[in-house]
């Protein structure tokens, strides 16, 4: 069977029937592995219904919107970092549905860091997390796909208007952000907030996103954590 192209994957995510295969372990919110059934095509995806979220004091309900926002931001930057993700109805109501990544699940950020050939991808993920204001980049949220491509997942706790970056990716602190990444970020600043994000985030969150991107371009260096408190828990 001919593999689906990107637009066809998005259509499958949005329109296919969802069959729950099981609950994903170790997730703080309800997270399910589902099978997408659209005609002759079958794909796996991760479904996070909004009704399965635990209430948070600093983020409003509807974390699935932030999962989709992360995908849309990466797409606007031209960075293939976040698996295709949509917001749609499902067996347990509205939630995010993200294409499942066939990855080496023995690998995580700290093992990937040992391979210098992967550092350019990790730097790009670090820059993305700064702009997205990711408050929960654990090591296990960095997936190594079968083709050697690194994806970031679990972006429900991102895009807060207050800067509160929490990540395990501090190893590039003080280094210059690569020129190609700065060029992509500058283009984003010039173009403004992607229209898709304006329906997923508040106006204040959109303005804060552009501020972070602009500031990273101006500074041109990855930040350094001097407090020791900017790490998520658990680390992996």
Backbone as CSV, one residue per row, in Angstrom:
resi,resn,N_x,N_y,N_z,CA_x,CA_y,CA_z,C_x,C_y,C_z
1,UNK,0.840,-1.186,0.000,0.000,0.000,0.000,0.887,1.252,0.000
2,UNK,0.548,2.230,-0.822,1.318,3.458,-0.912,1.213,4.250,0.391
3,UNK,2.368,4.665,0.951,2.309,5.447,2.202,1.532,6.743,2.004
4,UNK,0.895,7.191,3.059,0.132,8.435,3.009,1.074,9.628,3.034
5,UNK,0.722,10.687,2.284,1.497,11.909,2.403,0.983,12.703,3.608
6,UNK,1.599,13.848,3.856,1.298,14.602,5.079,-0.165,15.014,5.155
7,UNK,-0.695,15.550,4.067,-2.087,15.987,4.071,-3.043,14.820,4.262
8,UNK,-2.693,13.683,3.704,-3.541,12.495,3.862,-3.509,11.993,5.304
9,UNK,-2.347,12.116,5.952,-2.253,11.746,7.371,-3.150,12.646,8.204
10,UNK,-3.113,13.952,7.935,-3.965,14.886,8.676,-5.441,14.562,8.463
11,UNK,-5.812,14.245,7.223,-7.205,13.895,6.937,-7.604,12.632,7.684
12,UNK,-6.703,11.677,7.754,-6.995,10.443,8.484,-7.171,10.734,9.968
13,UNK,-6.311,11.564,10.518,-6.421,11.925,11.933,-7.749,12.616,12.230
14,UNK,-8.196,13.445,11.310,-9.414,14.215,11.543,-10.685,13.403,11.310
15,UNK,-10.658,12.496,10.345,-11.896,11.904,9.864,-12.062,10.412,10.146
16,UNK,-10.997,9.695,10.396,-11.093,8.243,10.558,-11.830,7.873,11.843
17,UNK,-12.407,6.700,11.852,-12.976,6.160,13.081,-11.849,5.831,14.047
18,UNK,-12.097,6.085,15.337,-11.104,5.788,16.373,-11.530,4.555,17.149
19,UNK,-10.665,3.569,17.219,-10.917,2.371,18.022,-9.873,2.317,19.128
20,UNK,-10.314,2.374,20.370,-9.380,2.378,21.501,-8.737,1.003,21.641
21,UNK,-7.400,0.997,21.625,-6.654,-0.254,21.784,-6.238,-0.482,23.229
22,UNK,-6.087,0.602,23.983,-5.688,0.465,25.381,-5.231,1.786,25.945
23,UNK,-5.063,1.814,27.252,-4.619,3.037,27.923,-3.100,3.045,28.005
24,UNK,-2.516,4.213,27.748,-1.059,4.347,27.809,-0.625,4.413,29.272
25,UNK,0.381,3.629,29.649,0.826,3.627,31.046,1.628,4.869,31.399
26,UNK,1.697,5.163,32.684,2.556,6.213,33.246,2.157,7.617,32.820
27,UNK,0.933,7.807,32.376,0.476,9.141,31.996,-0.327,9.740,33.138
28,UNK,-0.077,11.023,33.438,-0.792,11.664,34.536,-2.241,11.947,34.162
29,UNK,-2.507,12.147,32.866,-3.871,12.337,32.374,-4.275,11.130,31.539
30,UNK,-5.564,10.984,31.310,-6.054,9.860,30.512,-5.489,9.952,29.099
31,UNK,-4.760,8.927,28.700,-4.110,8.886,27.393,-4.300,7.496,26.816
32,UNK,-4.764,7.441,25.566,-5.125,6.156,24.973,-4.430,5.944,23.632
33,UNK,-3.997,4.721,23.423,-3.545,4.300,22.107,-4.780,3.904,21.312
34,UNK,-4.931,4.481,20.121,-6.103,4.193,19.296,-5.656,3.765,17.909
35,UNK,-6.544,3.065,17.240,-6.322,2.719,15.845,-7.212,3.599,14.985
36,UNK,-6.613,4.216,13.992,-7.353,5.030,13.039,-7.791,4.131,11.896
37,UNK,-9.078,4.093,11.643,-9.615,3.230,10.607,-10.300,4.077,9.554
38,UNK,-9.598,4.286,8.438,-10.140,5.085,7.346,-9.990,4.359,6.029
39,UNK,-11.045,3.706,5.574,-10.970,2.929,4.347,-9.993,1.780,4.510
40,UNK,-9.058,1.681,3.576,-8.084,0.587,3.633,-6.901,0.924,4.531
41,UNK,-6.839,2.158,5.016,-5.680,2.591,5.791,-5.892,2.370,7.285
42,UNK,-4.832,1.949,7.931,-4.810,1.761,9.376,-3.547,2.419,9.922
43,UNK,-3.724,3.283,10.874,-2.596,3.909,11.559,-2.891,3.924,13.049
44,UNK,-1.837,4.035,13.843,-2.011,4.190,15.287,-1.836,5.657,15.669
45,UNK,-2.519,6.040,16.732,-2.441,7.423,17.202,-2.593,7.447,18.718
46,UNK,-2.270,8.595,19.300,-2.409,8.805,20.742,-3.530,9.814,20.951
47,UNK,-4.518,9.404,21.716,-5.740,10.198,21.943,-5.771,10.645,23.398
48,UNK,-5.891,11.984,23.607,-5.939,12.553,24.952,-7.238,13.336,25.111
49,UNK,-8.275,12.714,25.638,-9.551,13.434,25.793,-9.469,14.500,26.877
50,UNK,-10.110,15.624,26.618,-10.096,16.726,27.586,-10.737,16.305,28.902
51,UNK,-11.766,15.495,28.834,-12.456,15.088,30.063,-11.581,14.217,30.964
52,UNK,-10.471,13.733,30.451,-9.565,12.912,31.252,-8.416,13.685,31.871
53,UNK,-8.457,15.029,31.762,-7.388,15.848,32.320,-7.585,16.089,33.816
54,UNK,-6.490,16.103,34.534,-6.530,16.529,35.936,-6.506,18.058,35.992
55,UNK,-7.337,18.658,36.841,-7.347,20.127,36.930,-5.993,20.666,37.375
56,UNK,-5.586,21.775,36.795,-4.326,22.431,37.125,-4.599,23.870,37.549
57,UNK,-3.757,24.380,38.436,-3.974,25.747,38.913,-3.456,26.790,37.916
58,UNK,-2.471,26.405,37.084,-1.848,27.405,36.211,-2.179,27.240,34.731
59,UNK,-2.902,26.186,34.364,-3.333,26.004,32.985,-4.830,25.719,32.977
60,UNK,-5.565,26.318,32.057,-7.001,26.051,31.972,-7.260,24.673,31.348
61,UNK,-8.466,24.135,31.506,-8.802,22.874,30.833,-8.647,23.017,29.323
62,UNK,-8.413,21.893,28.672,-8.249,21.919,27.225,-6.800,21.872,26.794
63,UNK,-6.005,21.033,27.479,-4.582,20.942,27.152,-4.362,20.412,25.738
64,UNK,-5.359,19.717,25.205,-5.236,19.213,23.845,-5.017,20.326,22.834
65,UNK,-5.567,21.506,23.101,-5.355,22.638,22.204,-3.875,23.005,22.141
66,UNK,-3.195,22.861,23.257,-1.769,23.185,23.297,-0.940,22.123,22.590
67,UNK,-1.419,20.883,22.633,-0.762,19.824,21.859,-0.823,20.173,20.370
68,UNK,-1.986,20.617,19.913,-2.147,20.988,18.509,-1.346,22.245,18.200
69,UNK,-1.326,23.196,19.130,-0.569,24.427,18.923,0.917,24.139,18.729
70,UNK,1.437,23.171,19.461,2.853,22.813,19.307,3.118,22.296,17.894
71,UNK,2.220,21.458,17.406,2.369,20.955,16.031,2.300,22.108,15.035
72,UNK,1.355,23.012,15.210,1.193,24.117,14.269,2.383,25.075,14.325
73,UNK,2.945,25.291,15.508,4.124,26.151,15.619,5.307,25.513,14.900
74,UNK,5.538,24.228,15.146,6.644,23.542,14.478,6.468,23.576,12.968
75,UNK,5.250,23.408,12.525,4.973,23.428,11.086,5.245,24.818,10.507
76,UNK,4.847,25.858,11.230,5.074,27.217,10.751,6.566,27.536,10.655
77,UNK,7.355,26.969,11.564,8.796,27.185,11.549,9.502,26.343,10.493
78,UNK,8.782,25.357,9.959,9.412,24.432,9.026,10.251,23.383,9.716
79,UNK,9.968,23.169,10.996,10.716,22.195,11.796,9.857,20.953,12.001
80,UNK,10.266,19.858,11.443,9.522,18.602,11.560,9.820,17.980,12.924
81,UNK,9.244,18.580,13.952,9.564,18.196,15.327,8.423,17.485,16.034
82,UNK,7.200,17.856,15.720,6.032,17.356,16.446,5.201,16.504,15.481
83,UNK,4.847,15.285,15.868,4.027,14.455,14.983,2.711,15.152,14.653
84,UNK,2.148,14.909,13.464,0.864,15.509,13.109,-0.169,15.317,14.213
85,UNK,-0.842,16.419,14.568,-1.756,16.432,15.708,-2.982,17.261,15.366
86,UNK,-4.149,16.761,15.726,-5.402,17.493,15.473,-6.250,17.469,16.740
87,UNK,-7.239,18.354,16.749,-8.243,18.384,17.811,-9.550,17.901,17.209
88,UNK,-10.156,16.890,17.825,-11.374,16.323,17.257,-12.163,15.573,18.328
89,UNK,-13.348,15.165,17.937,-14.168,14.349,18.824,-13.667,12.914,18.793
90,UNK,-13.946,12.177,19.865,-13.532,10.784,19.952,-14.439,10.016,20.886
91,UNK,-14.086,8.780,21.193,-14.947,7.951,22.038,-15.235,8.545,23.403
92,UNK,-14.312,9.374,23.926,-14.494,10.006,25.234,-14.605,11.520,25.102
93,UNK,-15.065,11.972,23.955,-15.246,13.392,23.746,-14.067,14.038,23.057
94,UNK,-14.109,15.367,23.000,-13.078,16.108,22.288,-11.718,15.939,22.953
95,UNK,-10.691,15.883,22.122,-9.338,15.787,22.629,-8.340,15.851,21.491
96,UNK,-7.075,15.806,21.826,-6.033,15.804,20.799,-5.814,14.376,20.315
97,UNK,-5.509,14.255,19.029,-5.173,12.967,18.427,-3.882,13.172,17.652
98,UNK,-2.847,12.449,18.057,-1.509,12.628,17.485,-1.021,11.314,16.892
99,UNK,-0.460,11.406,15.703,0.070,10.213,15.050,1.105,9.538,15.938
100,UNK,0.980,8.241,16.110,1.909,7.475,16.945,3.245,7.343,16.226
101,UNK,4.330,7.534,16.964,5.673,7.419,16.410,6.247,6.063,16.783
102,UNK,6.604,5.291,15.761,7.318,4.033,16.010,8.754,4.385,16.368
103,UNK,9.067,4.304,17.638,10.356,4.781,18.130,11.064,3.698,18.926
104,UNK,12.336,3.943,19.197,13.108,3.095,20.097,12.852,3.620,21.512
105,UNK,11.964,2.958,22.228,11.536,3.479,23.526,12.538,3.191,24.648
106,UNK,13.660,2.587,24.305,14.760,2.489,25.263,15.588,3.772,25.261
107,UNK,15.390,4.576,24.244,16.143,5.822,24.114,15.357,6.987,24.726
108,UNK,16.107,7.972,25.212,15.513,9.208,25.720,16.573,10.299,25.596
109,UNK,16.256,11.505,26.049,17.172,12.622,25.826,18.588,12.310,26.284
110,UNK,18.743,11.723,27.456,20.074,11.542,28.023,20.895,10.506,27.258
111,UNK,20.241,9.530,26.646,20.980,8.583,25.795,21.241,9.204,24.428
112,UNK,20.285,9.976,23.919,20.475,10.617,22.617,21.619,11.624,22.668
113,UNK,21.785,12.273,23.814,22.828,13.285,23.965,24.227,12.689,23.771
114,UNK,24.360,11.400,24.009,25.661,10.743,23.869,26.123,10.658,22.421
115,UNK,25.201,10.824,21.474,25.526,10.741,20.046,25.601,12.165,19.490
116,UNK,26.807,12.658,19.233,26.966,14.040,18.767,26.308,14.274,17.419
117,UNK,26.118,13.224,16.650,25.461,13.384,15.353,24.011,13.831,15.510
118,UNK,23.429,13.608,16.697,22.050,13.999,16.957,21.931,15.393,17.570
119,UNK,23.056,16.015,17.900,23.014,17.307,18.578,22.304,18.397,17.780
120,UNK,22.462,18.467,16.440,21.710,19.495,15.710,20.201,19.370,15.904
121,UNK,19.697,18.155,15.928,18.263,17.968,16.161,17.880,18.353,17.582
122,UNK,18.749,18.052,18.542,18.457,18.395,19.930,18.522,19.906,20.158
123,UNK,19.425,20.584,19.470,19.473,22.046,19.572,18.185,22.656,19.026
124,UNK,17.714,22.117,17.934,16.469,22.627,17.356,15.303,22.412,18.321
125,UNK,15.287,21.263,18.987,14.234,21.003,19.966,14.363,21.951,21.157
126,UNK,15.591,22.242,21.557,15.808,23.188,22.661,15.276,24.568,22.299
127,UNK,15.551,25.024,21.069,15.056,26.328,20.630,13.533,26.336,20.563
128,UNK,12.965,25.244,20.096,11.507,25.143,20.021,10.890,25.265,21.402
129,UNK,11.464,24.586,22.380,10.904,24.611,23.730,10.967,25.996,24.352
130,UNK,12.001,26.756,24.028,12.086,28.118,24.549,10.942,28.959,23.997
131,UNK,10.731,28.882,22.694,9.681,29.678,22.061,8.297,29.202,22.492
132,UNK,8.121,27.881,22.593,6.830,27.329,23.016,6.628,27.436,24.522
133,UNK,7.685,27.795,25.263,7.599,27.902,26.721,7.137,26.581,27.327
134,UNK,7.852,25.534,26.951,7.507,24.193,27.433,7.857,24.064,28.914
135,UNK,6.884,23.696,29.719,7.143,23.559,31.157,7.319,22.101,31.573
136,UNK,7.439,21.207,30.597,7.477,19.790,30.972,8.239,18.948,29.950
137,UNK,9.443,19.387,29.563,10.241,18.595,28.624,11.074,17.563,29.388
138,UNK,10.461,16.414,29.609,11.176,15.303,30.230,12.018,14.577,29.183
139,UNK,12.981,13.796,29.663,13.833,13.061,28.735,13.064,12.091,27.871
140,UNK,12.020,11.481,28.440,11.223,10.520,27.702,10.308,11.139,26.679
141,UNK,10.239,12.463,26.637,9.423,13.151,25.641,10.198,13.426,24.361
142,UNK,11.411,12.874,24.271,12.235,12.968,23.061,12.307,11.572,22.454
143,UNK,11.698,11.397,21.304,11.591,10.076,20.684,12.517,9.960,19.481
144,UNK,13.235,8.849,19.400,14.084,8.559,18.254,13.343,7.594,17.343
145,UNK,12.882,8.108,16.192,12.149,7.275,15.245,13.091,6.293,14.559
146,UNK,12.493,5.359,13.852,13.276,4.296,13.225,14.261,4.826,12.190
147,UNK,13.949,5.987,11.592,14.835,6.555,10.575,15.868,7.513,11.153
148,UNK,15.951,7.594,12.485,16.929,8.470,13.127,16.438,9.875,13.387
149,UNK,15.176,10.131,13.066,14.602,11.461,13.278,14.101,11.590,14.717
150,UNK,14.341,12.747,15.338,13.904,12.990,16.710,12.610,13.792,16.704
151,UNK,11.628,13.303,17.445,10.360,14.003,17.628,10.200,14.383,19.100
152,UNK,9.537,15.503,19.329,9.135,15.883,20.678,7.644,15.639,20.839
153,UNK,7.251,15.103,21.975,5.845,14.837,22.255,5.475,15.414,23.616
154,UNK,4.173,15.370,23.933,3.644,15.825,25.223,3.864,17.324,25.431
155,UNK,3.077,18.113,24.722,3.199,19.570,24.804,1.964,20.228,25.415
156,UNK,1.229,19.487,26.223,0.041,20.060,26.836,0.350,21.183,27.806
157,UNK,1.528,21.149,28.409,1.917,22.184,29.374,2.913,23.131,28.717
158,UNK,2.417,23.862,27.748,3.257,24.808,27.016,2.442,26.057,26.700
159,UNK,3.142,27.089,26.224,2.532,28.336,25.738,1.938,29.208,26.837
160,UNK,2.353,28.999,28.086,1.873,29.894,29.140,2.383,31.300,28.871
161,UNK,1.605,32.290,29.242,2.015,33.677,29.008,3.198,34.081,29.877
162,UNK,3.348,33.469,31.070,4.485,33.739,31.942,5.616,32.779,31.603
163,UNK,6.827,33.292,31.487,7.952,32.438,31.120,8.264,31.495,32.270
164,UNK,8.148,30.200,32.007,8.363,29.197,33.059,8.926,27.922,32.453
165,UNK,9.969,28.084,31.664,10.603,26.954,30.986,11.113,25.938,31.991
166,UNK,10.678,24.684,31.805,11.217,23.557,32.577,11.549,22.458,31.586
167,UNK,12.815,22.098,31.544,13.281,21.168,30.531,14.535,20.459,31.020
168,UNK,14.816,19.309,30.424,16.077,18.617,30.708,17.172,19.070,29.745
169,UNK,16.808,19.866,28.726,17.775,20.222,27.691,18.476,21.531,28.055
170,UNK,19.486,21.422,28.911,20.279,22.584,29.294,21.734,22.456,28.852
171,UNK,22.058,21.381,28.167,23.457,21.100,27.835,24.040,22.062,26.802
172,UNK,23.176,22.797,26.100,23.674,23.728,25.091,23.664,25.171,25.602
173,UNK,23.398,25.337,26.896,23.344,26.665,27.485,24.621,27.461,27.246
174,UNK,24.487,28.710,26.804,25.630,29.560,26.532,26.166,29.450,25.123
175,UNK,25.743,28.406,24.396,26.174,28.245,23.010,25.338,29.130,22.086
176,UNK,25.907,29.549,20.953,25.111,30.309,19.988,24.039,29.428,19.356
177,UNK,22.873,29.998,19.148,21.823,29.294,18.416,22.253,29.239,16.955
178,UNK,22.225,28.074,16.324,22.653,27.980,14.921,21.933,28.973,14.021
179,UNK,22.660,29.465,13.013,22.134,30.515,12.139,20.852,30.102,11.434
180,UNK,20.758,28.841,11.017,19.557,28.429,10.285,18.323,28.483,11.177
181,UNK,18.499,28.163,12.463,17.377,28.240,13.398,16.988,29.697,13.648
182,UNK,17.995,30.560,13.781,17.708,31.982,13.982,16.968,32.568,12.781
183,UNK,17.325,32.130,11.590,16.656,32.623,10.393,15.189,32.200,10.379
184,UNK,14.934,30.971,10.766,13.547,30.492,10.812,12.742,31.254,11.863
185,UNK,13.359,31.518,13.011,12.670,32.246,14.068,12.415,33.693,13.656
186,UNK,13.389,34.300,12.993,13.207,35.674,12.526,12.072,35.763,11.511
187,UNK,11.966,34.751,10.657,10.880,34.729,9.678,9.530,34.617,10.370
188,UNK,9.479,33.830,11.452,8.245,33.703,12.221,7.856,35.049,12.840
189,UNK,8.834,35.730,13.402,8.567,37.038,14.016,8.043,38.010,12.969
190,UNK,8.681,38.019,11.800,8.261,38.935,10.737,6.848,38.625,10.246
191,UNK,6.520,37.337,10.159,5.214,36.926,9.631,4.101,37.093,10.657
192,UNK,4.459,37.064,11.935,3.445,37.139,12.988,2.923,35.770,13.366
193,UNK,2.039,35.734,14.324,1.514,34.466,14.833,0.766,33.731,13.720
194,UNK,1.085,32.468,13.496,0.349,31.700,12.490,-1.147,31.703,12.801
195,UNK,-1.987,31.898,11.798,-3.435,31.969,12.045,-3.984,30.776,12.821
196,UNK,-3.445,29.594,12.580,-3.957,28.416,13.283,-3.793,28.535,14.790
197,UNK,-2.759,29.252,15.231,-2.509,29.374,16.671,-3.488,30.323,17.344
198,UNK,-4.021,31.266,16.592,-4.916,32.262,17.193,-6.232,31.648,17.656
199,UNK,-6.582,30.490,17.137,-7.801,29.806,17.574,-7.530,28.826,18.704
200,UNK,-6.252,28.619,19.026,-5.875,27.630,20.038,-5.348,28.272,21.318
201,UNK,-4.796,29.477,21.195,-4.197,30.182,22.327,-4.882,31.533,22.507
202,UNK,-4.704,32.116,23.690,-5.262,33.448,23.938,-4.401,34.503,23.252
203,UNK,-4.946,35.706,23.128,-4.192,36.809,22.533,-2.911,37.081,23.314
204,UNK,-3.006,37.029,24.634,-1.821,37.282,25.466,-0.771,36.202,25.239
205,UNK,-1.203,34.950,25.137,-0.256,33.853,24.902,0.396,33.978,23.535
206,UNK,-0.352,34.439,22.539,0.213,34.631,21.207,1.263,35.736,21.212
207,UNK,0.974,36.827,21.913,1.950,37.921,21.986,3.202,37.475,22.738
208,UNK,3.011,36.684,23.788,4.161,36.195,24.552,5.021,35.258,23.708
209,UNK,4.381,34.461,22.861,5.123,33.562,21.975,6.036,34.366,21.048
210,UNK,5.491,35.401,20.439,6.304,36.228,19.546,7.420,36.941,20.298
211,UNK,7.134,37.364,21.527,8.174,38.009,22.328,9.333,37.050,22.586
212,UNK,9.011,35.796,22.922,10.073,34.827,23.195,10.903,34.543,21.951
213,UNK,10.231,34.426,20.809,10.959,34.183,19.566,11.862,35.367,19.231
214,UNK,11.315,36.579,19.366,12.094,37.781,19.065,13.296,37.896,19.998
215,UNK,13.068,37.607,21.274,14.145,37.722,22.258,15.255,36.705,21.994
216,UNK,14.884,35.488,21.601,15.898,34.477,21.321,16.727,34.886,20.107
217,UNK,16.097,35.479,19.109,16.832,35.965,17.940,17.784,37.083,18.351
218,UNK,17.318,37.992,19.201,18.153,39.118,19.617,19.350,38.661,20.439
219,UNK,19.116,37.751,21.373,20.204,37.273,22.243,21.127,36.342,21.469
220,UNK,20.533,35.443,20.693,21.323,34.562,19.841,22.030,33.436,20.560
221,UNK,21.707,33.223,21.831,22.338,32.150,22.602,21.275,31.357,23.354
222,UNK,21.576,30.084,23.572,20.705,29.280,24.415,20.875,29.726,25.873
223,UNK,19.796,29.792,26.623,19.894,30.252,28.012,20.617,29.250,28.908
224,UNK,21.081,29.751,30.027,21.752,28.927,31.037,20.903,28.937,32.293
225,UNK,20.683,27.761,32.864,19.949,27.688,34.136,20.950,27.754,35.278
226,UNK,20.861,28.786,36.088,21.757,28.926,37.239,21.070,28.573,38.547
227,UNK,19.765,28.301,38.474,19.008,28.046,39.700,18.970,26.573,40.069
228,UNK,19.064,25.695,39.052,18.916,24.271,39.318,17.476,23.860,39.540
229,UNK,16.547,24.796,39.362,15.132,24.490,39.609,14.321,24.397,38.321
230,UNK,14.976,24.573,37.186,14.256,24.590,35.919,14.213,23.214,35.241
231,UNK,14.130,22.183,36.065,14.023,20.819,35.552,12.659,20.231,35.894
232,UNK,12.072,19.459,34.995,10.809,18.773,35.337,11.114,17.543,36.200
233,UNK,10.064,16.995,36.753,10.232,15.766,37.538,9.092,14.818,37.241
234,UNK,9.403,13.543,37.000,10.738,12.952,36.929,11.483,13.405,35.692
235,UNK,12.794,13.199,35.694,13.618,13.679,34.586,13.328,12.912,33.301
236,UNK,12.990,11.646,33.428,12.704,10.828,32.244,11.230,10.464,32.204
